[in-house]
mmCIF file of C-alpha atoms in Angstrom:
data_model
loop_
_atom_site.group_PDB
_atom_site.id
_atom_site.type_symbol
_atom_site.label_atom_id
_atom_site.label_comp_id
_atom_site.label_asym_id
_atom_site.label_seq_id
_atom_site.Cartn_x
_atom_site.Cartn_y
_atom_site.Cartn_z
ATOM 1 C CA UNK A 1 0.000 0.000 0.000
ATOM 2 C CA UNK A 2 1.055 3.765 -1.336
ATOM 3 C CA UNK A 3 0.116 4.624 2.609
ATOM 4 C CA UNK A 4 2.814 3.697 5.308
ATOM 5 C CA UNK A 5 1.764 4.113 8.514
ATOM 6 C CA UNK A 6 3.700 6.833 10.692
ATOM 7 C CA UNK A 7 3.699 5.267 14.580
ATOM 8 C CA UNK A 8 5.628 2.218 12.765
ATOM 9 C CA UNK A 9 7.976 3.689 9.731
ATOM 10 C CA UNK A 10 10.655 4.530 12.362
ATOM 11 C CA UNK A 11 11.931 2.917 15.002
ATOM 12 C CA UNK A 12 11.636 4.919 18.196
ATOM 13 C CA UNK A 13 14.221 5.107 20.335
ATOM 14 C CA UNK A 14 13.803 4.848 23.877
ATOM 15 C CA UNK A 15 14.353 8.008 25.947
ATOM 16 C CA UNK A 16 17.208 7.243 28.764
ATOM 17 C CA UNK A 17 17.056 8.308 32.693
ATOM 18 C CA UNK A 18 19.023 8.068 36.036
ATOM 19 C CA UNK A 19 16.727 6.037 38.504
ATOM 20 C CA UNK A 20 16.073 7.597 41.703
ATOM 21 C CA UNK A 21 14.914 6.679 45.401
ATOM 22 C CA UNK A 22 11.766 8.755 46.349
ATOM 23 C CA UNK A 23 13.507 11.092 48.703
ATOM 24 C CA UNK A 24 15.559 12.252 46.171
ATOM 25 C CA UNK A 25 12.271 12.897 44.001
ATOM 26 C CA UNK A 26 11.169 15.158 46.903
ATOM 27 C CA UNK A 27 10.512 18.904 46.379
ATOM 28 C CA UNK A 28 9.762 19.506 49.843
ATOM 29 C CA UNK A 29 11.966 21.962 51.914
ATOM 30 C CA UNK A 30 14.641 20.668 54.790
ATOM 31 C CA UNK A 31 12.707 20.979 58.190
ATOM 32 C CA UNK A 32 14.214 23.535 60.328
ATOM 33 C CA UNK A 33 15.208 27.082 60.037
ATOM 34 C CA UNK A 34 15.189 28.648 56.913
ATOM 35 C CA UNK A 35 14.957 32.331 55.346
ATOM 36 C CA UNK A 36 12.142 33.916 53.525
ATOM 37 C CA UNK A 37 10.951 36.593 51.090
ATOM 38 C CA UNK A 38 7.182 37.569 50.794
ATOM 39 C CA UNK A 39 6.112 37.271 46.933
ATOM 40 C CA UNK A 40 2.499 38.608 47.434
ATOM 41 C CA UNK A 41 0.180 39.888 50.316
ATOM 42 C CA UNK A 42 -3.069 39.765 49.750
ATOM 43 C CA UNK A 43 -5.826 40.690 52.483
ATOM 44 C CA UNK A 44 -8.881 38.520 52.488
ATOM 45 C CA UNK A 45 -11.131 36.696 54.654
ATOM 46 C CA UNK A 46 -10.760 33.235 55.739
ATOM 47 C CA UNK A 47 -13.298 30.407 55.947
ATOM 48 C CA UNK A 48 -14.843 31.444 59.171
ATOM 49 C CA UNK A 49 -14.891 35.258 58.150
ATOM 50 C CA UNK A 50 -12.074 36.385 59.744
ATOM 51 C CA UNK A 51 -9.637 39.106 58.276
ATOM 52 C CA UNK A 52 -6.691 37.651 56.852
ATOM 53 C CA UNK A 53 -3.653 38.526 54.869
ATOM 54 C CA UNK A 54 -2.229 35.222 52.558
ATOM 55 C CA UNK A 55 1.214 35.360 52.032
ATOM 56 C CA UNK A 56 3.299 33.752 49.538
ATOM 57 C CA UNK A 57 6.439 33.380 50.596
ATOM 58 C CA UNK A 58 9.685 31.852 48.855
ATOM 59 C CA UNK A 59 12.051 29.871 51.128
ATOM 60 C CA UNK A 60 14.746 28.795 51.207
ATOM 61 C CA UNK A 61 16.243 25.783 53.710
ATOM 62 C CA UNK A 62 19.504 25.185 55.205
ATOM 63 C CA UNK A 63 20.599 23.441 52.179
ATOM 64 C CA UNK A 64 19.908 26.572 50.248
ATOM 65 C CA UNK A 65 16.905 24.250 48.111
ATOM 66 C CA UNK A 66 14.420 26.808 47.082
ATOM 67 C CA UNK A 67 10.681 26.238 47.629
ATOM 68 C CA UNK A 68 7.397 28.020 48.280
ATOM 69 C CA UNK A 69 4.551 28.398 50.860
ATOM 70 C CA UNK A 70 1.955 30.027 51.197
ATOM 71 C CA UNK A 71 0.792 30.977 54.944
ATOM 72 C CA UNK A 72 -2.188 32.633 56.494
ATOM 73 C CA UNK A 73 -2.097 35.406 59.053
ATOM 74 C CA UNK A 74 -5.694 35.355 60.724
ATOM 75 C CA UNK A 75 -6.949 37.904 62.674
ATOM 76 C CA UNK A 76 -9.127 36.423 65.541
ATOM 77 C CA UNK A 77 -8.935 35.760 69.586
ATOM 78 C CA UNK A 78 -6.732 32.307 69.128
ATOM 79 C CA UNK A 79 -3.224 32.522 70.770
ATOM 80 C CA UNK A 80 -1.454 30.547 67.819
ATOM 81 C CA UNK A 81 -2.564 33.192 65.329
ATOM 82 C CA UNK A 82 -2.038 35.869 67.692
ATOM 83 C CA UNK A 83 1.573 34.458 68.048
ATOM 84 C CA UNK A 84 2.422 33.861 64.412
ATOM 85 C CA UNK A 85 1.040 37.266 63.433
ATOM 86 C CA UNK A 86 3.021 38.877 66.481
ATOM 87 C CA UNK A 87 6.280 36.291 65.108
ATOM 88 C CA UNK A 88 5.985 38.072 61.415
ATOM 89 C CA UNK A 89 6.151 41.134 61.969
ATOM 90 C CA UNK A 90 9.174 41.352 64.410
ATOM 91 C CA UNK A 91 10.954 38.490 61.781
ATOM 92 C CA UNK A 92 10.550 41.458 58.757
ATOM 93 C CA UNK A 93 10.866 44.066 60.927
ATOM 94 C CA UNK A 94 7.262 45.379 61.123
ATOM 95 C CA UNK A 95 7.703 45.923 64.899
ATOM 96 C CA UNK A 96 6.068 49.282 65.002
ATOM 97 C CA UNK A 97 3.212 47.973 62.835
ATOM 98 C CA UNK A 98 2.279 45.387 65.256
ATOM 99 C CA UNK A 99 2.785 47.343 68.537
ATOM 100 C CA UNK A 100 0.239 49.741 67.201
ATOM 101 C CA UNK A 101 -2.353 46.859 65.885
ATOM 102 C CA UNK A 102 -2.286 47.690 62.472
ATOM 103 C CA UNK A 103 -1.187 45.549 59.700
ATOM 104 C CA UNK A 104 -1.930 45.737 56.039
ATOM 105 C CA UNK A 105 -0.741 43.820 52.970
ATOM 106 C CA UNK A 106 0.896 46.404 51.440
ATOM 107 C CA UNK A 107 3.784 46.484 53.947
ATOM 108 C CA UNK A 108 4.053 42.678 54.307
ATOM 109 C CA UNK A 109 5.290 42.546 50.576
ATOM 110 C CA UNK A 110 8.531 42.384 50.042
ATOM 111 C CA UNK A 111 10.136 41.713 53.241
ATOM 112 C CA UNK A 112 12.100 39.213 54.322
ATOM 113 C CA UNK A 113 12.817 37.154 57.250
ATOM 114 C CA UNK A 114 13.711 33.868 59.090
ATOM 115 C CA UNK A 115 11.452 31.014 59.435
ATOM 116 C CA UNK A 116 10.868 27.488 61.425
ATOM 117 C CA UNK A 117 10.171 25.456 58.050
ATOM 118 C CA UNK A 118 7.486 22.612 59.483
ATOM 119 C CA UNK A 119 6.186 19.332 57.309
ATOM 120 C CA UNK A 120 2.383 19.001 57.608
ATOM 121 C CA UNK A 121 1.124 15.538 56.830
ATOM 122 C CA UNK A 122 -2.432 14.944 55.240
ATOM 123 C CA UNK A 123 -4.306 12.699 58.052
ATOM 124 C CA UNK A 124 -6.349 11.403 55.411
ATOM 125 C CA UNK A 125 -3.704 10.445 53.593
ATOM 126 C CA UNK A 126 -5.493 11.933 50.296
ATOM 127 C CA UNK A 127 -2.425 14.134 49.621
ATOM 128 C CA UNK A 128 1.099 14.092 49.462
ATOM 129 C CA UNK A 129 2.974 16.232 51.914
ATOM 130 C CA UNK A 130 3.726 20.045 52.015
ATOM 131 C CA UNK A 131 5.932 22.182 54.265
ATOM 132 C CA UNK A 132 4.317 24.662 56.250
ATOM 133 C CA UNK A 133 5.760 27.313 58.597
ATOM 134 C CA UNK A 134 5.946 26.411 61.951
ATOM 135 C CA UNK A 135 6.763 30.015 63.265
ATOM 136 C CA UNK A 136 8.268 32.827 62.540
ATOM 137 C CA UNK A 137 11.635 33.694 64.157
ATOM 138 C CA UNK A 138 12.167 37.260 65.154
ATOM 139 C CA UNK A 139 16.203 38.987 64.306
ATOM 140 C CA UNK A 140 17.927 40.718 66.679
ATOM 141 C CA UNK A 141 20.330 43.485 65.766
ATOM 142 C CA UNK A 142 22.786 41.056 64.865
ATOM 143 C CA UNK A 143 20.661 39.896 62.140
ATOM 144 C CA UNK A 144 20.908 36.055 64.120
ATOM 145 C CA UNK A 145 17.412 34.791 64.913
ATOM 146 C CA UNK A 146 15.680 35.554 68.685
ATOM 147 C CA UNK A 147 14.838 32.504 69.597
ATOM 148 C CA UNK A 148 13.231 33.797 73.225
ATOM 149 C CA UNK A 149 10.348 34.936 71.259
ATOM 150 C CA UNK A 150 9.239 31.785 69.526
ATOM 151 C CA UNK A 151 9.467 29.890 73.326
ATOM 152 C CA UNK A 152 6.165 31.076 73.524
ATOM 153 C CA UNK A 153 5.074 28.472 70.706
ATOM 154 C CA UNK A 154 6.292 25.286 72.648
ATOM 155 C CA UNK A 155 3.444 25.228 75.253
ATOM 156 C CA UNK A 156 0.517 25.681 72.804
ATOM 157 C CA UNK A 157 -1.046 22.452 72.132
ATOM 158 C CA UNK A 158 -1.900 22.046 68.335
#
C-alpha cells in the first residue's frame, strides 16, 4: 500500500534516565530554620470570616533548596494566630506595625525574614505532603534569629 503508517515507519528510540529513590524525588523543603521573602500579600477573609492577609512566601532551607509556601495570618482571639502574626512582623521588621495593631498587605510585601520550616502531613492520607511554617523567628540586631520569642510556641497544644 502507497500509505505507510507513521507510529511504525521509524523505530523509536527509547528516551534514557538516572533512577532515583523517592527522597531524592522530593521537592519539599529541609525541616528547620530557613529564610524567607514575601512574593504577594493579599488581604482577604478566611473560611470562618475572619480578616486575613495570605502570604506567599519563597524559602529557602539550610541546604539553600528553594521552595514556596503560602501561609495565612488570621486575625481572631486564638493565641497561635495571635503568636504567628506577632512572630511576622518582628521576623521582617514590622515591629512598630504590630505594637500599634495595624497591619496591612501592602507592607508585608517584600520583606524578608527567618522562618521554622514545618512538614504538615495529610491525616487522610489523600495528599502528598507540604511544608508549612511552623513560626516565625524574630532577628535581633545582629541579624541572628531571637529565639526567646518563639518559646512562647512550645506550650501551645496544636
Amino acid at each position: 500500500s502507497a500509505i505507510k503508517n507513521r507510529y511504525s515507519t521509524y523505530p523509536l528510540e527509547m528516551p534514557s534516565f538516572t533512577p532515583k529513590s523517592d527522597e531524592q524525588l522530593s521537592t519539599l523543603l529541609k525541616k528547620g530554620e530557613g529564610t524567607f521573602t514575601v512574593l504577594s500579600a493579599v488581604e482577604a477573609k478566611s473560611k470562618n470570616g475572619d480578616e486575613m492577609i495570605k502570604l506567599l512566601l519563597e524559602c529557602y532551607d539550610c541546604e539553600n533548596n528553594k521552595g514556596n509556601i503560602f501561609e495565612y495570618l488570621i486575625f481572631n482571639d486564638n493565641v497561635f494566630c495571635e503568636a504567628k502574626i506577632k512572630h511576622f512582623c518582628y521576623s521582617v521588621g514590622l515591629d512598630k506595625s504590630y505594637e500599634s495593631g495595624k497591619l496591612n498587605s501592602f507592607e508585608c510585601s517584600g520583606r524578608s525574614g527567618r522562618l521554622a520550616i514545618g512538614i504538615q502531613k495529610d491525616k487522610t492520607g489523600q495528599y502528598p505532603d507540604k511544608n508549612c511554617v511552623s513560626d516565625f523567628l524574630k532577628q535581633d540586631n545582629s541579624g541572628m534569629p531571637n529565639n526567646e520569642l518563639n518559646d512562647s510556641l512550645d506550650d501551645i497544644a496544636f
